Amino acid sequence: MTEFTPLPALVGGILIGISAVLLMATTGRVAGVSGFVSRLVPPYEDRALFMRLAFIAGIIVAPPLYIAVTQNAIDMRVATNVPLLAAAGLLVGFGSVHGSGCTSGHGVCGIARLSPRSLAATSVFMLAALATVFVMRHLVGD
Amino acid sequence: MHAIASAISGLLFGLGLVVSGLINPEKVLNFLDVVGQWDPSLALVMGPAVVTTAIGYKLVLARGRPLLVAAFHLPKVSHVDAQLLTGAAVFGVGWGLVGYCPGPAVAGLSLSSHATLIFIAAMVAGMALARTISATSKPSPANQSVAFESETRQ
């Protein structure tokens, strides 16, 4: 069980929005994490590798920094089943690159631009995710 | 300068993931579990995130160019195709299995050791596979300009 946390959700959402706007304002790029991560490995098609590394580094550093500054723990609960984690990772990795984006690229940035592609992609992945959770939690029985 | 701006942006992004709870796969799964242990919190993340970005983008794009580079790198493709929808569907299933997507997984690297590493390793493999498929489905050099543009497909 996790609690309904409207205020932190709101603040967090705005922070994500600000980060996306900052990235666009400075580097002119969409804050699409799947795109950034997938382009960290060769072959490199442009010269933005360092910029992408810096963005990813910022994300990685954020949680320990948060913990150090606020002295709060971060609630985190993730599956431990290895095949499940591997399958999920494979699908997320493949699907995000094949579909040209993920929740940040399509769901936040794309919808913010009213991109028809992002609106379609987000609808589809939301439905797929909802269906998967339904099957996993209520049909397969977890 | 690009790197500093990107790093700060990434930091804010990561902080947003932490504060909102998106970094917690259980919270994500509970958001998606509409008939079960429904935790609607993340609806209040997406909404404000999109609105903030929409307003910010409008202001930023109106300037005509970014601060540190010559031009915006916006996707040039706008039509919906089968690849987009297939990819999205596959992504959605993967997301619904564990509650992790690229951003939160990367953010979780410092927190939840093994599970996150396994997910990310598999994710990178999946990404490489998709890139390979994309590369091998480009029939001729004449399509290279399209190929470059599709690099910024969204």
Coordinates of N, CA, C and O in Angstrom, one line a residue, chain A residues 1-6 8-10 12-13 15 17 19-30 33-34 38-39 41 43 45-46 51-52 54-56 58-60 62-64 66 74-79 85-86 88-95 97-100 102-110 112-113 116-118 121 124-126 128-130 132-134 136-138, chain B residues 3 5-16 18-20 23-27 29-30 32-33 35-37 39-41 44-46 48-50 52-54 56-57 60 66-69 72-75 77-81 83-85 87-98 100-103 106-107 110 112 115 118-119 122-123 126-127 130-131 133 148 151 153-154:
Chain A
M1 N 0.8 -1.2 0.0 CA 0.0 0.0 0.0 C 0.9 1.3 0.0 O 1.8 1.4 0.7
T2 N 0.5 2.2 -0.8 CA 1.2 3.5 -0.8 C 0.1 4.5 -0.6 O -1.0 4.4 -1.0
E3 N 0.4 5.6 0.1 CA -0.6 6.6 0.5 C -0.8 7.6 -0.7 O 0.1 7.8 -1.5
F4 N -2.0 8.2 -0.6 CA -2.2 9.3 -1.6 C -1.5 10.5 -1.1 O -1.7 11.0 0.0
T5 N -0.6 11.0 -1.9 CA 0.3 12.1 -1.5 C 0.2 13.2 -2.5 O 1.1 13.4 -3.3
P6 N -0.9 14.0 -2.5 CA -1.2 15.0 -3.5 C -0.1 16.1 -3.6 O 0.3 16.5 -4.7
P8 N 3.2 16.4 -2.4 CA 4.5 16.0 -3.0 C 4.4 15.7 -4.5 O 5.3 15.9 -5.3
A9 N 3.3 15.1 -4.9 CA 3.1 14.7 -6.3 C 3.1 16.0 -7.2 O 3.8 16.1 -8.2
L10 N 2.4 17.0 -6.7 CA 2.3 18.3 -7.4 C 3.6 18.9 -7.5 O 4.1 19.4 -8.6
G12 N 6.6 17.6 -7.2 CA 7.5 16.7 -8.0 C 7.2 16.9 -9.5 O 8.1 17.0 -10.3
G13 N 5.9 17.0 -9.8 CA 5.5 17.2 -11.2 C 6.0 18.5 -11.7 O 6.5 18.6 -12.9
L15 N 8.5 20.2 -10.6 CA 10.0 20.1 -10.8 C 10.4 19.4 -12.1 O 11.3 19.8 -12.8
G17 N 8.6 19.3 -14.8 CA 8.3 20.3 -15.8 C 9.4 21.3 -16.0 O 9.8 21.6 -17.1
S19 N 12.4 21.1 -15.1 CA 13.7 20.5 -15.7 C 13.6 20.4 -17.2 O 14.5 20.6 -17.9
A20 N 12.4 20.0 -17.7 CA 12.2 19.8 -19.1 C 12.3 21.2 -19.8 O 12.9 21.3 -20.9
V21 N 11.7 22.2 -19.2 CA 11.8 23.5 -19.8 C 13.2 24.1 -19.8 O 13.7 24.6 -20.8
L22 N 13.9 23.8 -18.7 CA 15.3 24.3 -18.6 C 16.2 23.6 -19.7 O 17.0 24.3 -20.4
L23 N 16.0 22.3 -19.9 CA 16.7 21.6 -20.9 C 16.4 22.2 -22.3 O 17.3 22.4 -23.1
M24 N 15.2 22.5 -22.6 CA 14.8 23.0 -23.9 C 15.3 24.4 -24.1 O 15.9 24.8 -25.1
A25 N 15.3 25.2 -23.0 CA 15.7 26.6 -23.1 C 17.2 26.7 -23.3 O 17.7 27.6 -24.0
T26 N 18.0 25.8 -22.7 CA 19.4 25.8 -22.9 C 20.0 25.0 -24.0 O 20.7 25.6 -24.9
T27 N 19.6 23.8 -24.1 CA 20.2 22.9 -25.2 C 19.2 22.7 -26.3 O 19.6 22.0 -27.3
G28 N 18.0 23.1 -26.2 CA 17.1 23.0 -27.3 C 16.6 21.5 -27.5 O 16.1 21.2 -28.5
R29 N 16.7 20.7 -26.4 CA 16.3 19.3 -26.6 C 15.1 18.9 -25.7 O 14.9 19.5 -24.6
V30 N 14.4 17.9 -26.2 CA 13.4 17.3 -25.4 C 14.0 16.4 -24.3 O 14.9 15.7 -24.6
V33 N 14.2 10.6 -21.5 CA 15.2 9.8 -20.9 C 15.6 8.6 -21.8 O 16.8 8.2 -21.9
S34 N 14.6 7.9 -22.4 CA 15.0 6.8 -23.2 C 15.9 7.2 -24.3 O 16.8 6.5 -24.7
S38 N 19.6 5.7 -24.6 CA 19.9 4.8 -25.8 C 21.1 5.4 -26.6 O 21.8 4.6 -27.3
R39 N 21.2 6.7 -26.5 CA 22.3 7.3 -27.3 C 23.6 7.5 -26.5 O 24.5 8.1 -27.0
V41 N 25.4 4.8 -25.9 CA 26.2 3.8 -26.5 C 26.4 4.0 -28.0 O 25.5 4.6 -28.6
P43 N 26.7 3.3 -32.0 CA 27.3 4.3 -32.8 C 26.7 5.7 -32.5 O 25.5 5.8 -32.3
E45 N 25.5 9.4 -33.4 CA 25.1 10.1 -34.6 C 25.3 11.6 -34.6 O 25.0 12.3 -35.5
D46 N 25.6 12.1 -33.4 CA 25.8 13.5 -33.2 C 26.9 13.8 -32.2 O 27.6 12.8 -31.8
M51 N 26.7 16.1 -23.2 CA 25.4 16.8 -22.7 C 24.5 15.7 -22.2 O 23.9 15.9 -21.1
R52 N 24.4 14.6 -22.9 CA 23.5 13.5 -22.5 C 24.0 12.9 -21.2 O 23.2 12.6 -20.3
A54 N 25.8 14.2 -18.9 CA 25.6 15.2 -17.8 C 24.2 15.1 -17.3 O 23.9 15.2 -16.1
F55 N 23.2 15.1 -18.2 CA 21.8 15.0 -17.8 C 21.5 13.7 -17.0 O 20.9 13.8 -15.9
I56 N 22.0 12.6 -17.5 CA 21.8 11.3 -16.8 C 22.5 11.3 -15.5 O 22.0 10.9 -14.4
G58 N 23.1 13.9 -13.6 CA 22.2 14.7 -12.7 C 21.1 13.9 -12.1 O 20.9 14.0 -10.9
I59 N 20.5 13.1 -12.9 CA 19.4 12.2 -12.4 C 19.9 11.3 -11.3 O 19.3 11.1 -10.3
I60 N 21.0 10.6 -11.7 CA 21.6 9.6 -10.8 C 22.0 10.2 -9.4 O 21.8 9.6 -8.4
A62 N 20.7 12.9 -8.0 CA 19.6 13.5 -7.3 C 19.2 12.8 -6.0 O 19.1 13.5 -4.9
P63 N 18.9 11.5 -6.0 CA 18.5 10.9 -4.8 C 19.5 10.9 -3.6 O 19.1 11.3 -2.5
P64 N 20.7 10.5 -3.8 CA 21.6 10.6 -2.7 C 21.8 12.1 -2.2 O 21.9 12.3 -1.0
Y66 N 19.4 14.3 -2.3 CA 18.2 14.6 -1.6 C 18.3 14.0 -0.1 O 18.0 14.7 0.8
I74 N 14.3 7.6 1.3 CA 13.4 7.6 0.1 C 12.7 6.2 0.1 O 13.3 5.2 0.1
D75 N 11.3 6.2 0.1 CA 10.6 5.0 0.0 C 10.7 4.4 -1.3 O 10.5 5.0 -2.4
M76 N 11.1 3.1 -1.3 CA 11.4 2.4 -2.6 C 11.1 1.0 -2.4 O 11.6 0.3 -1.6
R77 N 10.2 0.5 -3.3 CA 9.9 -1.0 -3.2 C 9.9 -1.5 -4.7 O 9.0 -1.1 -5.4
V78 N 10.8 -2.4 -5.0 CA 10.8 -2.9 -6.4 C 10.9 -4.4 -6.4 O 11.4 -5.0 -5.4
A79 N 10.4 -5.0 -7.4 CA 10.4 -6.5 -7.5 C 11.8 -7.1 -7.3 O 12.8 -6.4 -7.6
L85 N 12.3 -8.9 -13.7 CA 13.0 -7.6 -13.9 C 13.7 -7.6 -15.3 O 13.7 -6.5 -16.0
A86 N 14.2 -8.7 -15.7 CA 14.9 -8.8 -17.0 C 13.9 -8.6 -18.1 O 14.1 -7.8 -19.1
A88 N 10.9 -7.2 -18.0 CA 10.4 -5.8 -18.0 C 11.4 -4.8 -18.6 O 11.1 -4.0 -19.4
G89 N 12.7 -5.0 -18.2 CA 13.7 -4.1 -18.7 C 13.9 -4.2 -20.3 O 13.9 -3.2 -21.0
L90 N 13.8 -5.4 -20.7 CA 13.9 -5.7 -22.2 C 12.8 -5.0 -22.9 O 13.0 -4.3 -23.9
L91 N 11.6 -5.2 -22.4 CA 10.4 -4.6 -23.1 C 10.4 -3.1 -23.0 O 10.1 -2.4 -24.0
V92 N 10.8 -2.6 -21.9 CA 10.9 -1.1 -21.7 C 11.9 -0.5 -22.6 O 11.7 0.5 -23.3
G93 N 13.1 -1.2 -22.7 CA 14.2 -0.7 -23.5 C 13.8 -0.8 -25.0 O 13.9 0.2 -25.7
F94 N 13.3 -1.9 -25.4 CA 13.0 -2.1 -26.8 C 11.8 -1.1 -27.2 O 11.9 -0.4 -28.2
G95 N 10.8 -1.2 -26.4 CA 9.6 -0.4 -26.7 C 9.8 1.1 -26.7 O 9.3 1.8 -27.6
V97 N 12.6 2.8 -27.4 CA 13.4 3.2 -28.6 C 12.6 2.9 -29.9 O 12.6 3.8 -30.7
H98 N 12.0 1.8 -30.0 CA 11.2 1.5 -31.1 C 10.1 2.5 -31.3 O 9.7 2.9 -32.4
G99 N 9.5 2.9 -30.2 CA 8.4 3.8 -30.2 C 8.8 5.3 -30.1 O 7.9 6.1 -29.9
S100 N 10.1 5.5 -30.1 CA 10.6 6.9 -30.1 C 10.3 7.7 -28.9 O 10.2 8.9 -28.9
C102 N 9.4 7.6 -24.2 CA 8.8 7.0 -23.0 C 7.9 7.9 -22.3 O 7.4 8.9 -22.9
T103 N 7.8 7.8 -21.0 CA 6.9 8.6 -20.2 C 7.4 10.1 -20.1 O 6.5 11.0 -20.1
S104 N 8.7 10.3 -20.1 CA 9.1 11.7 -20.1 C 9.1 12.3 -21.5 O 8.5 13.4 -21.7
G105 N 9.6 11.6 -22.5 CA 9.6 12.1 -23.8 C 8.2 12.3 -24.4 O 7.9 13.4 -24.9
H106 N 7.5 11.3 -24.4 CA 6.1 11.3 -25.0 C 5.1 11.9 -23.9 O 4.4 12.8 -24.2
G107 N 5.1 11.3 -22.8 CA 4.1 11.6 -21.8 C 4.1 13.0 -21.3 O 3.1 13.6 -21.0
V108 N 5.3 13.5 -21.0 CA 5.4 14.9 -20.5 C 5.7 15.9 -21.7 O 4.9 16.7 -22.0
C109 N 6.8 15.7 -22.3 CA 7.3 16.7 -23.3 C 6.4 16.7 -24.5 O 6.0 17.7 -25.1
G110 N 6.1 15.5 -25.0 CA 5.3 15.4 -26.3 C 3.9 15.9 -26.1 O 3.4 16.7 -27.0
A112 N 3.0 18.1 -23.9 CA 3.1 19.5 -23.7 C 3.1 20.2 -25.0 O 2.7 21.4 -25.1
R113 N 3.7 19.6 -26.0 CA 3.7 20.2 -27.4 C 2.5 19.9 -28.2 O 2.4 20.2 -29.4
P116 N 0.8 14.9 -32.0 CA -0.1 13.8 -32.2 C 0.6 12.5 -32.0 O -0.1 11.5 -31.5
R117 N 1.8 12.3 -32.3 CA 2.5 11.1 -32.1 C 2.6 10.8 -30.6 O 2.4 9.6 -30.1
S118 N 2.9 11.8 -29.8 CA 3.0 11.6 -28.3 C 1.7 11.3 -27.7 O 1.6 10.5 -26.8
A121 N 1.0 7.7 -28.6 CA 1.9 6.8 -27.9 C 1.6 6.7 -26.5 O 1.5 5.6 -25.9
V124 N -1.5 4.7 -25.8 CA -1.3 3.3 -26.0 C -0.5 2.7 -24.8 O -0.8 1.6 -24.3
F125 N 0.6 3.4 -24.4 CA 1.4 2.8 -23.4 C 0.7 2.8 -22.0 O 0.9 1.9 -21.2
M126 N -0.2 3.8 -21.8 CA -0.9 3.8 -20.6 C -1.9 2.7 -20.5 O -2.0 1.9 -19.5
A128 N -1.7 -0.1 -22.2 CA -0.9 -1.4 -22.1 C -0.5 -1.6 -20.7 O -0.5 -2.7 -20.1
A129 N 0.0 -0.6 -20.0 CA 0.4 -0.7 -18.6 C -0.7 -1.0 -17.7 O -0.6 -1.9 -16.8
L130 N -1.8 -0.3 -17.9 CA -3.0 -0.6 -17.0 C -3.4 -2.1 -17.2 O -3.7 -2.8 -16.2
T132 N -1.6 -4.6 -18.2 CA -0.6 -5.5 -17.6 C -0.7 -5.6 -16.1 O -0.6 -6.7 -15.6
V133 N -0.9 -4.5 -15.5 CA -1.0 -4.5 -14.0 C -2.3 -5.3 -13.6 O -2.3 -6.1 -12.7
F134 N -3.3 -5.1 -14.4 CA -4.6 -5.8 -14.1 C -4.3 -7.3 -14.2 O -4.7 -8.1 -13.3
M136 N -1.4 -8.9 -14.1 CA -0.4 -9.4 -13.1 C -1.0 -9.4 -11.7 O -0.7 -10.3 -10.9
R137 N -1.8 -8.5 -11.3 CA -2.2 -8.4 -9.9 C -3.6 -9.1 -9.7 O -3.8 -9.6 -8.6
H138 N -4.4 -9.2 -10.7 CA -5.7 -9.7 -10.5 C -6.1 -11.0 -11.2 O -7.0 -11.6 -10.9
Chain B
A3 N 26.9 21.1 -20.7 CA 26.9 20.0 -19.7 C 26.4 20.5 -18.4 O 25.7 19.8 -17.7
A5 N 24.3 23.0 -17.8 CA 22.8 23.2 -17.9 C 22.1 21.8 -17.9 O 21.1 21.7 -17.3
S6 N 22.7 20.9 -18.6 CA 22.1 19.5 -18.7 C 22.1 18.9 -17.3 O 21.1 18.2 -16.9
A7 N 23.2 19.0 -16.6 CA 23.4 18.4 -15.3 C 22.4 19.0 -14.3 O 21.7 18.2 -13.6
I8 N 22.2 20.3 -14.4 CA 21.2 20.9 -13.5 C 19.8 20.4 -13.8 O 19.0 20.1 -12.9
S9 N 19.6 20.4 -15.1 CA 18.3 19.9 -15.5 C 18.0 18.5 -15.1 O 17.0 18.1 -14.6
G10 N 19.1 17.6 -15.2 CA 18.9 16.2 -14.8 C 18.7 16.2 -13.3 O 17.9 15.3 -12.8
L11 N 19.4 17.0 -12.5 CA 19.3 17.1 -11.1 C 17.8 17.4 -10.7 O 17.2 16.8 -9.8
L12 N 17.3 18.4 -11.3 CA 15.9 18.8 -11.1 C 14.9 17.7 -11.4 O 14.0 17.4 -10.7
F13 N 15.2 17.1 -12.5 CA 14.4 15.9 -13.0 C 14.4 14.8 -12.0 O 13.4 14.3 -11.5
G14 N 15.6 14.5 -11.5 CA 15.7 13.4 -10.5 C 15.1 13.8 -9.2 O 14.4 13.0 -8.6
L15 N 15.2 15.1 -8.8 CA 14.5 15.5 -7.6 C 13.0 15.4 -7.7 O 12.3 15.0 -6.8
G16 N 12.5 15.8 -8.9 CA 11.1 15.6 -9.2 C 10.7 14.2 -9.1 O 9.6 13.9 -8.5
V18 N 12.0 11.9 -7.2 CA 12.1 11.6 -5.8 C 10.9 12.1 -5.0 O 10.1 11.4 -4.4
V19 N 10.7 13.4 -5.1 CA 9.7 14.1 -4.4 C 8.3 13.6 -4.7 O 7.4 13.4 -3.9
S20 N 8.1 13.4 -6.0 CA 6.7 12.9 -6.5 C 6.4 11.5 -6.1 O 5.3 11.1 -6.1
I23 N 9.9 7.6 -8.3 CA 11.1 6.8 -8.2 C 10.7 5.4 -7.5 O 11.5 4.5 -7.5
N24 N 9.5 5.4 -7.0 CA 9.1 4.2 -6.3 C 8.2 3.3 -7.1 O 7.1 3.6 -7.3
P25 N 8.7 2.2 -7.7 CA 7.9 1.3 -8.6 C 6.6 0.9 -7.9 O 5.6 0.8 -8.6
E26 N 6.6 0.7 -6.6 CA 5.4 0.3 -6.0 C 4.3 1.3 -6.1 O 3.1 1.0 -6.3
K27 N 4.7 2.6 -6.0 CA 3.8 3.7 -6.1 C 3.2 3.8 -7.5 O 2.0 4.0 -7.8
L29 N 3.0 1.2 -9.7 CA 2.1 0.1 -9.9 C 0.8 0.3 -9.2 O -0.3 0.0 -9.8
N30 N 0.8 0.9 -8.1 CA -0.5 1.2 -7.4 C -1.3 2.3 -8.2 O -2.5 2.3 -8.1
L32 N -1.3 2.4 -11.4 CA -1.8 1.7 -12.5 C -2.9 0.6 -12.1 O -3.6 0.0 -12.9
D33 N -2.9 0.3 -10.8 CA -3.8 -0.7 -10.3 C -5.2 -0.1 -10.0 O -5.6 -0.1 -8.8
V35 N -8.2 -1.0 -10.3 CA -9.3 -1.7 -9.6 C -8.9 -2.3 -8.3 O -9.6 -2.9 -7.6
G36 N -7.6 -2.1 -7.9 CA -7.1 -2.7 -6.7 C -6.6 -1.6 -5.7 O -7.4 -0.8 -5.3
Q37 N -5.3 -1.6 -5.5 CA -4.8 -0.7 -4.4 C -4.5 0.7 -5.0 O -3.4 1.1 -5.0
D39 N -3.7 4.1 -6.0 CA -3.1 5.3 -5.4 C -3.0 6.4 -6.6 O -2.1 6.3 -7.4
P40 N -3.9 7.3 -6.6 CA -4.0 8.3 -7.7 C -2.9 9.3 -7.7 O -2.9 10.2 -8.7
S41 N -2.0 9.3 -6.8 CA -1.0 10.4 -6.7 C -0.4 10.8 -8.0 O -0.2 11.9 -8.3
L44 N -1.5 13.4 -10.3 CA -1.2 14.8 -9.9 C 0.3 15.1 -10.2 O 0.7 16.2 -10.0
V45 N 1.0 14.1 -10.7 CA 2.4 14.4 -11.2 C 2.4 14.7 -12.6 O 2.9 15.7 -13.1
M46 N 1.8 13.9 -13.4 CA 1.7 14.0 -14.9 C 1.1 15.4 -15.3 O 1.6 16.1 -16.1
P48 N 0.4 18.4 -13.6 CA 1.3 19.6 -13.4 C 2.6 19.6 -14.2 O 3.0 20.6 -14.7
A49 N 3.2 18.4 -14.4 CA 4.4 18.3 -15.3 C 4.1 18.7 -16.7 O 4.8 19.5 -17.3
V50 N 3.0 18.2 -17.2 CA 2.6 18.6 -18.6 C 2.3 20.1 -18.7 O 2.8 20.8 -19.6
T52 N 3.2 22.6 -16.7 CA 4.4 23.4 -16.5 C 5.2 23.4 -17.8 O 5.7 24.4 -18.3
T53 N 5.4 22.2 -18.4 CA 6.2 22.1 -19.6 C 5.6 22.8 -20.8 O 6.2 23.5 -21.6
A54 N 4.3 22.7 -20.9 CA 3.5 23.3 -22.0 C 3.7 24.9 -21.9 O 4.1 25.5 -22.9
G56 N 6.1 26.5 -20.3 CA 7.5 26.8 -20.4 C 7.9 26.7 -21.9 O 8.6 27.6 -22.4
Y57 N 7.5 25.7 -22.5 CA 7.9 25.5 -23.9 C 7.4 26.6 -24.8 O 8.1 27.1 -25.7
V60 N 9.6 29.5 -24.2 CA 11.0 29.2 -24.7 C 11.0 29.2 -26.2 O 11.9 29.8 -26.8
P66 N 17.5 28.4 -28.7 CA 17.9 28.1 -27.3 C 19.0 29.1 -26.9 O 19.6 29.8 -27.7
L67 N 19.4 29.0 -25.6 CA 20.4 29.9 -25.1 C 21.8 29.5 -25.5 O 22.7 30.3 -25.7
L68 N 22.0 28.1 -25.6 CA 23.4 27.7 -25.7 C 23.7 27.1 -27.1 O 24.9 26.8 -27.4
V69 N 22.7 26.8 -27.9 CA 23.0 26.2 -29.2 C 22.2 27.0 -30.2 O 21.4 27.9 -29.9
F72 N 16.7 24.7 -32.0 CA 16.0 23.6 -31.2 C 16.1 22.3 -32.0 O 16.1 22.3 -33.2
H73 N 16.2 21.2 -31.2 CA 16.2 19.9 -31.8 C 14.8 19.3 -31.6 O 14.6 18.5 -30.7
L74 N 13.8 19.7 -32.4 CA 12.5 19.2 -32.2 C 12.2 18.1 -33.2 O 12.7 18.1 -34.3
P75 N 11.4 17.1 -32.8 CA 11.1 16.0 -33.8 C 10.5 16.6 -35.0 O 9.7 17.5 -35.0
V77 N 9.1 14.5 -37.4 CA 8.0 13.6 -37.8 C 6.8 13.9 -37.0 O 6.9 14.0 -35.8
S78 N 5.6 13.9 -37.6 CA 4.4 14.2 -36.8 C 3.3 13.2 -37.0 O 2.3 13.2 -36.3
H79 N 3.5 12.3 -38.0 CA 2.4 11.4 -38.3 C 2.5 10.1 -37.4 O 3.6 9.7 -37.1
V80 N 1.4 9.6 -37.1 CA 1.4 8.3 -36.2 C 1.5 7.1 -37.2 O 0.9 7.0 -38.2
D81 N 2.5 6.2 -36.8 CA 2.6 5.0 -37.6 C 2.6 3.8 -36.8 O 2.6 3.9 -35.5
Q83 N 5.0 1.6 -36.2 CA 6.1 1.4 -35.3 C 6.0 2.1 -34.0 O 6.3 1.6 -32.9
L84 N 5.4 3.3 -34.1 CA 5.2 4.1 -32.9 C 4.3 3.4 -31.9 O 4.5 3.3 -30.7
L85 N 3.2 2.9 -32.5 CA 2.2 2.3 -31.7 C 2.7 0.9 -31.1 O 2.4 0.6 -30.0
G87 N 5.8 0.1 -30.6 CA 6.8 0.4 -29.5 C 6.1 0.8 -28.2 O 6.5 0.4 -27.2
A88 N 5.1 1.7 -28.4 CA 4.4 2.1 -27.2 C 3.8 1.0 -26.4 O 3.8 0.9 -25.2
A89 N 3.2 0.1 -27.2 CA 2.5 -1.0 -26.5 C 3.5 -1.9 -25.8 O 3.3 -2.3 -24.6
V90 N 4.6 -2.2 -26.4 CA 5.6 -3.0 -25.8 C 6.2 -2.3 -24.6 O 6.3 -2.9 -23.5
F91 N 6.4 -1.1 -24.7 CA 6.9 -0.3 -23.6 C 5.9 -0.3 -22.4 O 6.3 -0.5 -21.3
G92 N 4.7 -0.1 -22.7 CA 3.6 -0.1 -21.7 C 3.6 -1.4 -20.9 O 3.4 -1.4 -19.7
V93 N 3.7 -2.5 -21.6 CA 3.7 -3.8 -21.0 C 4.9 -4.0 -20.0 O 4.7 -4.3 -18.9
G94 N 6.0 -3.6 -20.5 CA 7.2 -3.6 -19.7 C 7.1 -2.8 -18.4 O 7.5 -3.2 -17.3
W95 N 6.6 -1.6 -18.6 CA 6.4 -0.7 -17.6 C 5.4 -1.2 -16.5 O 5.6 -1.1 -15.3
G96 N 4.4 -1.9 -17.0 CA 3.4 -2.4 -16.1 C 3.8 -3.7 -15.3 O 3.3 -4.1 -14.3
L97 N 4.9 -4.3 -15.8 CA 5.4 -5.5 -15.1 C 6.1 -5.2 -13.8 O 5.9 -5.9 -12.8
V98 N 6.9 -4.1 -13.8 CA 7.6 -3.8 -12.6 C 7.4 -2.4 -12.1 O 7.6 -2.2 -10.9
Y100 N 8.8 0.2 -13.5 CA 10.0 1.0 -13.8 C 10.0 1.5 -15.2 O 9.7 0.7 -16.1
C101 N 10.4 2.7 -15.5 CA 10.6 3.1 -16.8 C 12.0 3.8 -16.8 O 12.6 3.9 -15.7
P102 N 12.5 4.3 -17.9 CA 13.9 4.7 -17.9 C 14.3 5.7 -16.9 O 15.3 5.5 -16.2
G103 N 13.5 6.8 -16.7 CA 13.9 7.8 -15.8 C 14.0 7.3 -14.3 O 15.1 7.4 -13.7
V106 N 17.0 4.9 -13.8 CA 18.3 5.5 -13.8 C 18.4 6.2 -12.4 O 19.4 6.1 -11.7
A107 N 17.3 6.9 -11.9 CA 17.4 7.5 -10.6 C 17.6 6.5 -9.5 O 18.2 6.8 -8.5
S110 N 21.2 4.5 -7.6 CA 22.0 4.7 -6.4 C 21.3 4.1 -5.2 O 21.9 4.1 -4.1
S112 N 18.5 1.2 -5.1 CA 18.2 -0.2 -5.0 C 19.0 -1.0 -6.0 O 18.6 -1.4 -7.0
A115 N 18.2 -5.1 -8.1 CA 17.0 -5.1 -9.0 C 17.1 -4.1 -10.1 O 16.9 -4.3 -11.2
I118 N 19.8 -5.0 -12.8 CA 19.3 -6.0 -13.7 C 18.3 -5.4 -14.7 O 18.4 -5.6 -15.9
F119 N 17.4 -4.6 -14.2 CA 16.4 -3.9 -15.1 C 17.2 -3.1 -16.1 O 16.9 -3.1 -17.3
A122 N 19.1 -5.1 -18.8 CA 18.1 -5.6 -19.8 C 17.6 -4.5 -20.6 O 17.3 -4.6 -21.8
M123 N 17.3 -3.3 -20.0 CA 16.8 -2.2 -20.7 C 17.8 -1.7 -21.8 O 17.4 -1.5 -23.0
G126 N 17.6 -4.1 -24.6 CA 16.4 -3.9 -25.4 C 16.6 -2.7 -26.3 O 16.1 -2.8 -27.5
M127 N 17.2 -1.7 -25.8 CA 17.4 -0.5 -26.6 C 18.3 -0.8 -27.8 O 18.0 -0.3 -28.9
A130 N 16.5 -2.6 -30.5 CA 15.6 -1.7 -31.2 C 16.4 -0.8 -32.2 O 16.0 -0.6 -33.3
R131 N 17.5 -0.3 -31.7 CA 18.3 0.5 -32.6 C 18.8 -0.3 -33.8 O 18.9 0.2 -34.9
I133 N 17.4 -2.9 -35.2 CA 16.3 -3.1 -36.1 C 16.1 -1.9 -36.9 O 15.8 -2.0 -38.1
F148 N 18.4 10.5 -40.3 CA 18.9 11.5 -39.3 C 17.7 12.2 -38.6 O 17.7 12.4 -37.4
E151 N 16.1 10.2 -36.0 CA 16.8 10.2 -34.7 C 16.1 11.1 -33.7 O 16.2 10.9 -32.5
R153 N 12.9 11.6 -33.8 CA 11.5 11.2 -33.8 C 11.0 11.3 -32.3 O 11.7 10.9 -31.4
Q154 N 9.8 11.6 -32.1 CA 9.3 11.6 -30.7 C 8.1 10.7 -30.6 O 7.1 11.0 -31.3

